[in-house]
Tab-separated table of C-alpha atoms and ligand atoms in Angstrom:
chain	number	residue	atom	x	y	z
A	247	MET	CA	0.000	0.000	0.000
A	248	LYS	CA	1.196	3.467	-0.845
A	249	GLU	CA	0.133	6.750	0.727
A	250	GLY	CA	-0.861	9.860	-1.188
A	251	VAL	CA	-3.000	13.007	-1.177
A	252	VAL	CA	-6.098	13.441	-3.318
A	253	VAL	CA	-5.563	16.570	-5.434
A	254	LYS	CA	-8.598	16.268	-7.688
A	255	ALA	CA	-11.889	14.403	-7.348
A	256	THR	CA	-14.344	14.304	-10.230
A	257	GLY	CA	-16.688	11.660	-8.861
A	258	SER	CA	-15.245	8.720	-10.740
A	259	VAL	CA	-11.529	9.479	-10.990
A	260	TYR	CA	-9.431	10.577	-8.019
A	261	THR	CA	-6.011	11.998	-8.804
A	262	VAL	CA	-3.569	11.088	-6.049
A	263	ARG	CA	-0.209	12.825	-5.561
A	264	THR	CA	2.531	10.662	-4.090
A	265	SER	CA	5.476	11.848	-2.020
A	266	GLU	CA	7.551	11.512	-5.210
A	267	LYS	CA	5.170	14.114	-6.740
A	268	GLU	CA	3.731	11.577	-9.165
A	269	LEU	CA	0.071	12.022	-10.117
A	270	ILE	CA	-1.773	8.695	-10.169
A	271	PRO	CA	-5.374	8.468	-11.456
A	272	CYS	CA	-7.210	6.196	-9.030
A	273	ARG	CA	-10.631	4.670	-8.629
A	274	LEU	CA	-12.280	3.613	-5.393
A	275	LYS	CA	-12.126	0.020	-4.296
A	276	GLY	CA	-15.574	-1.535	-4.783
A	277	LYS	CA	-16.169	-2.502	-1.193
A	278	MET	CA	-14.225	0.301	0.432
A	279	ARG	CA	-15.304	0.801	3.979
A	280	LEU	CA	-17.107	4.125	4.087
A	281	GLU	CA	-17.184	5.495	7.560
A	282	ASP	CA	-19.624	8.261	6.785
A	283	GLN	CA	-22.497	6.903	4.751
A	284	LYS	CA	-24.315	10.219	5.044
A	285	SER	CA	-21.773	11.893	2.801
A	286	THR	CA	-22.098	11.997	-0.963
A	287	SER	CA	-18.367	12.552	-1.148
A	288	PRO	CA	-16.517	9.782	0.676
A	289	VAL	CA	-13.180	10.864	-0.789
A	290	VAL	CA	-12.425	14.561	-1.280
A	291	VAL	CA	-9.544	16.831	-2.246
A	292	GLY	CA	-7.080	16.978	0.616
A	293	ASP	CA	-7.797	13.464	1.842
A	294	ASN	CA	-4.800	11.328	2.736
A	295	VAL	CA	-5.395	7.897	1.244
A	296	LEU	CA	-3.804	4.474	0.952
A	297	PHE	CA	-3.838	3.010	-2.543
A	298	GLU	CA	-2.488	0.106	-4.530
A	299	TYR	CA	-1.117	0.260	-8.056
A	300	GLU	CA	-3.050	-1.587	-10.736
A	301	ALA	CA	-1.176	-4.068	-12.945
A	302	ASP	CA	-0.287	-1.289	-15.410
A	303	ALA	CA	1.604	0.524	-12.596
A	304	GLU	CA	0.154	3.819	-13.841
A	305	THR	CA	-3.266	3.848	-12.255
A	306	GLY	CA	-4.371	2.855	-8.776
A	307	VAL	CA	-7.163	1.753	-6.479
A	308	ILE	CA	-7.885	3.662	-3.263
A	309	ALA	CA	-8.413	1.219	-0.424
A	310	GLU	CA	-8.621	3.488	2.591
A	311	VAL	CA	-9.119	7.110	3.583
A	312	LEU	CA	-7.028	8.122	6.587
A	313	PRO	CA	-8.783	10.106	9.346
A	314	ARG	CA	-9.409	13.778	8.503
A	315	LYS	CA	-8.130	16.532	10.771
A	316	ASN	CA	-10.865	18.867	9.510
A	317	HIS	CA	-13.196	19.531	6.610
A	318	ILE	CA	-15.587	22.166	5.232
A	319	VAL	CA	-19.121	21.229	4.219
A	320	ARG	CA	-21.050	22.765	1.380
A	321	LYS	CA	-24.741	23.295	1.987
A	322	SER	CA	-27.055	20.795	0.343
A	323	THR	CA	-29.001	22.196	-2.560
A	324	ASN	CA	-31.792	19.711	-2.004
A	325	LEU	CA	-33.644	18.706	1.122
A	326	SER	CA	-31.757	15.464	1.629
A	327	LYS	CA	-29.759	14.949	4.792
A	328	GLN	CA	-26.605	14.257	2.825
A	329	SER	CA	-23.628	16.494	3.279
A	330	HIS	CA	-21.206	17.491	0.550
A	331	VAL	CA	-17.684	17.882	1.811
A	332	LEU	CA	-15.766	20.519	-0.155
A	333	ALA	CA	-12.262	19.580	0.949
A	334	ALA	CA	-10.358	18.185	3.927
A	335	ASN	CA	-7.135	18.647	5.890
A	336	MET	CA	-6.432	22.320	5.266
A	337	ASP	CA	-4.124	24.535	7.339
A	338	GLN	CA	-6.251	27.614	6.713
A	339	ALA	CA	-9.160	28.871	4.672
A	340	ILE	CA	-9.360	31.992	2.579
A	341	LEU	CA	-12.901	33.234	2.394
A	342	LEU	CA	-12.982	35.257	-0.805
A	343	ALA	CA	-15.801	37.786	-0.535
A	344	THR	CA	-16.945	40.662	-2.698
A	345	ILE	CA	-18.955	43.678	-1.590
A	346	ASN	CA	-20.240	43.860	-5.147
A	347	TYR	CA	-19.943	41.994	-8.491
A	348	PRO	CA	-21.349	39.706	-7.014
A	349	VAL	CA	-22.725	40.678	-3.608
A	350	THR	CA	-21.561	38.514	-0.698
A	351	SER	CA	-23.972	38.781	2.255
A	352	THR	CA	-22.771	39.007	5.838
A	353	VAL	CA	-24.826	35.950	6.763
A	354	PHE	CA	-22.884	33.977	4.125
A	355	ILE	CA	-19.614	35.172	5.647
A	356	ASP	CA	-20.814	34.335	9.158
A	357	ARG	CA	-22.031	30.877	8.206
A	358	PHE	CA	-18.579	30.128	6.811
A	359	LEU	CA	-16.901	31.421	9.960
A	360	VAL	CA	-19.167	29.195	12.075
A	361	SER	CA	-18.219	26.134	9.997
A	362	ALA	CA	-14.524	26.919	10.246
A	363	GLU	CA	-14.699	27.786	13.948
A	364	ALA	CA	-16.105	24.351	14.724
A	365	TYR	CA	-12.796	22.810	13.569
A	366	SER	CA	-10.611	25.746	14.615
A	367	ILE	CA	-9.604	26.296	10.990
A	368	PRO	CA	-7.917	29.714	10.769
A	369	VAL	CA	-9.761	31.976	8.317
A	370	VAL	CA	-8.470	34.992	6.435
A	371	ILE	CA	-11.307	37.068	4.993
A	372	VAL	CA	-10.133	38.484	1.681
A	373	PHE	CA	-12.357	41.074	0.019
A	374	ASN	CA	-11.642	41.008	-3.695
A	375	LYS	CA	-12.277	43.346	-6.645
A	376	VAL	CA	-11.613	46.590	-4.733
A	377	ASP	CA	-10.587	48.105	-8.088
A	378	ARG	CA	-14.256	48.000	-9.142
A	379	TYR	CA	-15.825	49.437	-5.996
A	380	LYS	CA	-17.643	52.743	-5.963
A	381	LYS	CA	-17.999	55.043	-2.953
A	382	GLY	CA	-20.872	53.130	-1.285
A	383	ASP	CA	-19.096	49.798	-1.794
A	384	LEU	CA	-15.908	51.168	-0.229
A	385	GLU	CA	-17.830	52.443	2.794
A	386	LEU	CA	-19.422	49.048	3.373
A	387	LEU	CA	-16.010	47.431	2.870
A	388	SER	CA	-14.397	49.425	5.651
A	389	GLU	CA	-17.376	48.796	7.957
A	390	LEU	CA	-17.111	45.034	7.458
A	391	MET	CA	-13.327	45.022	7.807
A	392	GLU	CA	-13.701	46.831	11.092
A	393	ILE	CA	-16.324	44.367	12.380
A	394	TYR	CA	-14.316	41.257	11.540
A	395	THR	CA	-10.940	42.627	12.552
A	396	LYS	CA	-12.358	43.522	15.954
A	397	ILE	CA	-13.566	39.938	16.454
A	398	GLY	CA	-10.065	38.710	15.649
A	399	TYR	CA	-10.219	37.669	12.015
A	400	ARG	CA	-7.479	38.800	9.678
A	401	CYS	CA	-8.971	40.813	6.803
A	402	GLU	CA	-7.424	41.934	3.539
A	403	ALA	CA	-8.852	44.061	0.747
A	404	ILE	CA	-7.321	43.258	-2.621
A	405	SER	CA	-7.653	43.241	-6.335
A	406	ALA	CA	-6.597	39.897	-7.774
A	407	LEU	CA	-5.328	41.922	-10.727
A	408	ASN	CA	-2.901	44.027	-8.643
A	409	ASP	CA	0.691	42.767	-8.298
A	410	ALA	CA	1.382	44.388	-4.928
A	411	ASP	CA	-1.774	42.808	-3.438
A	412	ILE	CA	-0.756	39.405	-4.801
A	413	GLU	CA	2.676	39.697	-3.163
A	414	LYS	CA	0.944	40.379	0.165
A	415	LEU	CA	-1.225	37.281	-0.271
A	416	LYS	CA	1.790	35.142	-1.164
A	417	SER	CA	3.190	35.714	2.294
A	418	ILE	CA	-0.141	34.494	3.767
A	419	VAL	CA	-0.362	31.270	1.736
A	420	LYS	CA	3.334	30.310	1.533
A	421	ASP	CA	4.153	26.828	2.886
A	422	LYS	CA	0.554	26.097	3.897
A	423	VAL	CA	-2.388	24.175	2.470
A	424	SER	CA	-5.024	26.854	1.889
A	425	LEU	CA	-8.602	26.415	0.771
A	426	VAL	CA	-10.203	29.224	-1.258
A	427	ALA	CA	-13.974	29.371	-0.894
A	428	GLY	CA	-16.691	31.820	-1.848
A	429	HIS	CA	-19.600	32.508	-4.182
A	430	SER	CA	-19.286	31.864	-7.883
A	431	GLY	CA	-17.662	34.801	-9.667
A	432	VAL	CA	-15.807	36.362	-6.718
A	433	GLY	CA	-12.481	35.574	-8.412
A	434	LYS	CA	-11.182	32.401	-6.727
A	435	SER	CA	-9.621	30.935	-9.858
A	436	THR	CA	-8.362	34.375	-10.931
A	437	LEU	CA	-6.616	34.694	-7.575
A	438	VAL	CA	-4.980	31.255	-7.974
A	439	ASN	CA	-3.826	32.220	-11.478
A	440	SER	CA	-2.318	35.457	-10.173
A	441	LEU	CA	-0.489	33.623	-7.374
A	442	GLU	CA	0.752	30.889	-9.730
A	443	PRO	CA	0.346	31.858	-13.415
A	444	SER	CA	1.430	28.448	-14.744
A	445	VAL	CA	-1.761	26.887	-13.342
A	446	ASN	CA	-3.798	28.796	-15.919
A	447	LEU	CA	-7.287	27.984	-14.624
A	448	LYS	CA	-10.429	28.772	-16.570
A	449	THR	CA	-12.183	31.962	-15.432
A	450	ALA	CA	-15.247	33.773	-16.768
A	451	GLU	CA	-17.019	37.100	-16.445
A	452	ILE	CA	-20.033	37.200	-14.172
A	453	SER	CA	-23.418	37.393	-15.846
A	454	SER	CA	-24.227	40.986	-16.734
A	455	ALA	CA	-27.953	40.372	-16.238
A	456	HIS	CA	-27.843	38.795	-12.782
A	457	LYS	CA	-24.486	40.075	-11.478
A	458	THR	CA	-23.721	36.548	-10.309
A	459	GLY	CA	-21.066	34.065	-11.326
A	460	ILE	CA	-21.747	31.346	-13.876
A	461	HIS	CA	-20.114	28.407	-12.036
A	462	THR	CA	-16.994	28.164	-14.145
A	463	THR	CA	-15.056	25.858	-11.804
A	464	THR	CA	-16.888	22.569	-11.369
A	465	PHE	CA	-14.467	20.451	-9.300
A	466	ALA	CA	-12.234	21.276	-6.379
A	467	GLU	CA	-8.547	20.914	-7.199
A	468	MET	CA	-5.326	21.322	-5.230
A	469	HIS	CA	-2.449	23.124	-6.968
A	470	PRO	CA	1.175	23.362	-5.783
A	471	PHE	CA	2.871	26.763	-5.446
A	472	SER	CA	6.354	27.104	-6.918
A	473	PHE	CA	7.205	29.223	-3.841
A	474	GLY	CA	5.971	26.555	-1.381
A	475	GLY	CA	2.554	25.427	-0.249
A	476	TYR	CA	-0.679	24.354	-1.904
A	477	ILE	CA	-3.974	25.991	-2.735
A	478	ILE	CA	-7.351	24.329	-3.197
A	479	ASP	CA	-9.574	26.100	-5.718
A	480	THR	CA	-13.237	25.183	-5.210
A	481	PRO	CA	-16.465	25.613	-7.181
A	482	GLY	CA	-18.558	28.632	-6.177
A	483	ILE	CA	-21.197	27.806	-3.622
A	484	ARG	CA	-24.384	29.313	-2.297
A	485	GLY	CA	-23.906	28.396	1.330
A	486	PHE	CA	-21.942	26.377	3.834
A	487	GLY	CA	-23.192	23.504	5.934
A	488	LEU	CA	-22.815	23.438	9.677
A	489	VAL	CA	-21.290	20.804	11.868
A	490	ASP	CA	-23.665	18.373	13.480
A	491	THR	CA	-24.201	20.252	16.712
A	492	GLY	CA	-27.422	21.359	18.302
A	493	LYS	CA	-28.785	24.886	18.021
A	494	GLU	CA	-27.938	25.364	21.680
A	495	GLU	CA	-24.260	25.333	20.784
A	496	LEU	CA	-24.442	27.615	17.762
A	497	TYR	CA	-23.321	30.691	19.718
A	498	HIS	CA	-20.082	28.918	20.694
A	499	TYR	CA	-18.954	29.458	17.118
A	500	PHE	CA	-19.593	33.207	17.147
A	501	ARG	CA	-16.428	34.166	19.042
A	502	GLU	CA	-17.574	37.492	20.440
A	503	ILE	CA	-21.056	36.199	21.333
A	504	PHE	CA	-19.473	33.273	23.146
A	505	ALA	CA	-17.175	35.607	25.059
A	506	ALA	CA	-20.035	37.924	26.065
A	507	SER	CA	-22.249	34.997	27.145
A	508	GLU	CA	-20.095	34.638	30.266
A	509	GLY	CA	-22.168	37.461	31.721
A	510	CYS	CA	-25.632	36.011	31.000
A	511	GLN	CA	-27.860	35.242	33.977
A	512	PHE	CA	-28.832	31.767	32.721
A	513	HIS	CA	-26.182	29.249	31.820
A	514	ASN	CA	-28.445	27.886	29.058
A	515	CYS	CA	-29.281	31.341	27.702
A	516	THR	CA	-30.058	31.323	23.965
A	517	HIS	CA	-29.507	35.112	23.843
A	518	ILE	CA	-32.877	35.580	22.168
A	519	HIS	CA	-35.616	36.171	24.747
A	520	GLU	CA	-34.057	35.731	28.195
A	521	PRO	CA	-33.833	38.552	30.762
A	522	ASP	CA	-30.402	39.764	31.874
A	523	CYS	CA	-28.742	38.545	28.705
A	524	ALA	CA	-25.239	39.973	28.411
A	525	VAL	CA	-25.185	39.283	24.673
A	526	LYS	CA	-28.281	41.385	23.963
A	527	ALA	CA	-26.870	44.113	26.196
A	528	ALA	CA	-23.617	44.062	24.219
A	529	VAL	CA	-25.570	44.362	20.950
A	530	GLU	CA	-27.469	47.365	22.333
A	531	GLU	CA	-24.243	49.013	23.423
A	532	GLY	CA	-22.723	48.411	19.999
A	533	GLU	CA	-20.037	46.103	21.405
A	534	ILE	CA	-21.394	43.267	19.269
A	535	SER	CA	-22.383	44.286	15.747
A	536	GLU	CA	-26.027	44.011	14.763
A	537	SER	CA	-25.131	42.249	11.558
A	538	ARG	CA	-23.362	39.474	13.476
A	539	TYR	CA	-26.249	39.117	15.916
A	540	ASN	CA	-28.735	39.026	13.007
A	541	SER	CA	-26.695	36.276	11.374
A	542	TYR	CA	-26.842	34.355	14.627
A	543	LEU	CA	-30.641	34.650	14.640
A	544	SER	CA	-30.933	33.785	10.938
A	545	ILE	CA	-28.864	30.650	11.308
A	546	TYR	CA	-30.529	29.732	14.623
A	547	PHE	CA	-33.985	29.905	13.042
A	548	ASN	CA	-32.644	28.530	9.753
A	549	LYS	CA	-33.910	31.580	7.918
A	550	ASP	CA	-30.822	32.324	5.866
A	551	GLU	CA	-32.064	30.227	2.942
A	552	LYS	CA	-33.289	33.402	1.311
A	553	TYR	CA	-29.710	34.615	1.000
A	554	ARG	CA	-28.852	31.821	-1.420
B	88	LIG	N1	-12.145	43.949	-11.729
B	88	LIG	C1	-11.780	42.788	-11.214
B	88	LIG	N2	-12.229	41.636	-11.756
B	88	LIG	C2	-11.846	40.486	-11.178
B	88	LIG	C3	-11.020	40.425	-10.043
B	88	LIG	N3	-10.850	39.119	-9.701
B	88	LIG	C4	-11.542	38.410	-10.602
B	88	LIG	N4	-12.151	39.209	-11.503
B	88	LIG	C5	-13.020	38.800	-12.618
B	88	LIG	O1	-14.176	38.173	-12.081
B	88	LIG	C6	-14.657	37.173	-12.986
B	88	LIG	C7	-14.882	35.867	-12.238
B	88	LIG	O2	-13.627	35.356	-11.844
B	88	LIG	P1	-13.367	33.788	-11.585
B	88	LIG	O3	-11.954	33.671	-11.153
B	88	LIG	O4	-13.816	32.975	-12.755
B	88	LIG	O5	-14.346	33.532	-10.357
B	88	LIG	P2	-14.509	32.194	-9.463
B	88	LIG	O6	-14.669	32.642	-8.076
B	88	LIG	O7	-13.416	31.246	-9.755
B	88	LIG	O8	-15.915	31.643	-9.999
B	88	LIG	P3	-16.468	30.100	-10.045
B	88	LIG	O9	-15.395	29.235	-10.638
B	88	LIG	O10	-17.690	30.199	-10.906
B	88	LIG	O11	-16.800	29.744	-8.632
B	88	LIG	C8	-13.631	37.088	-14.094
B	88	LIG	O12	-14.116	37.848	-15.197
B	88	LIG	C9	-12.394	37.749	-13.515
B	88	LIG	O13	-11.564	38.345	-14.481
B	88	LIG	C10	-10.564	41.664	-9.483
B	88	LIG	O14	-9.863	41.734	-8.470
B	88	LIG	N5	-10.980	42.807	-10.112
B	89	LIG	MG1	-13.391	29.307	-10.475
B	90	LIG	ZN1	-27.594	35.543	26.831
């Protein structure tokens, strides 16, 4: 058995990179033990796997997926209970967001932060396309950067087309495995191309009618950097799934809400209707931003579907 990392997964073929940097197209062993039957994606980009070479010595069969240290789940588009894992085993995630062209909502950002917080995956929020922003967009940009910086998230505002901005991002992604996630059309593949031009990924203009992306990237793929490290480009998504925890625990993944909850009168306070709630007090005093608290409520009551 040989060990490798899945760098591309199309559903039938899994490309596995070996420690000798060989790329071996693999299939899954017929009766592979699937630990998580609820997942539609038993093997994903970033997975460490054990495989055996076929007789031709050029292709392989994946026999086992080694335990994941973390993963990010994409929200189901249907009502089934199945989860779709985007990628696994990352050192950090870059949430690529755009104030405009297309619009990224704060509840989308917060849902991603909740998912990442559950596994303690460090997140850098990168706002892209600043070269296109008008006055109102720039005002909203600085408001959001202030909110997230205050909570403790690193924020950057860039244009993927600007060399100086790309140099700054190189220092963030060097020698790490980074996942890039965000809505379709925010510039994920463009950013990867700017960081590593030889990759030459397909990109496309957003639709002029709907101001949304057109889902150009269809499979997640991990690319090596010539300067050290790897980046996982992912297809644009509408929303992120949450870990399998109860609603009662949701506020644990909103850092500043969790910190404020120390002062609540009831230890099982939901921070919605209880008296003497330190979280609600902090929102009223402006210590916790209303947009973050609204995201908490939206996700708690599962009302953020409309933001899709
Ligand atoms: N003005 C400007 N355009 C950008 C920037 N970054 C990306 N774009 C453009 O935005 C469009 C979408 O970029 P993509 O890289 O295809 O977006 P994506 O996030 O990979 O989209 P999906 O693969 O559909 O998820 C392309 O026309 C890019 O040229 C930027 O910083 N400024
Ligand atoms: Mg893309
Ligand atoms: Zn409370």
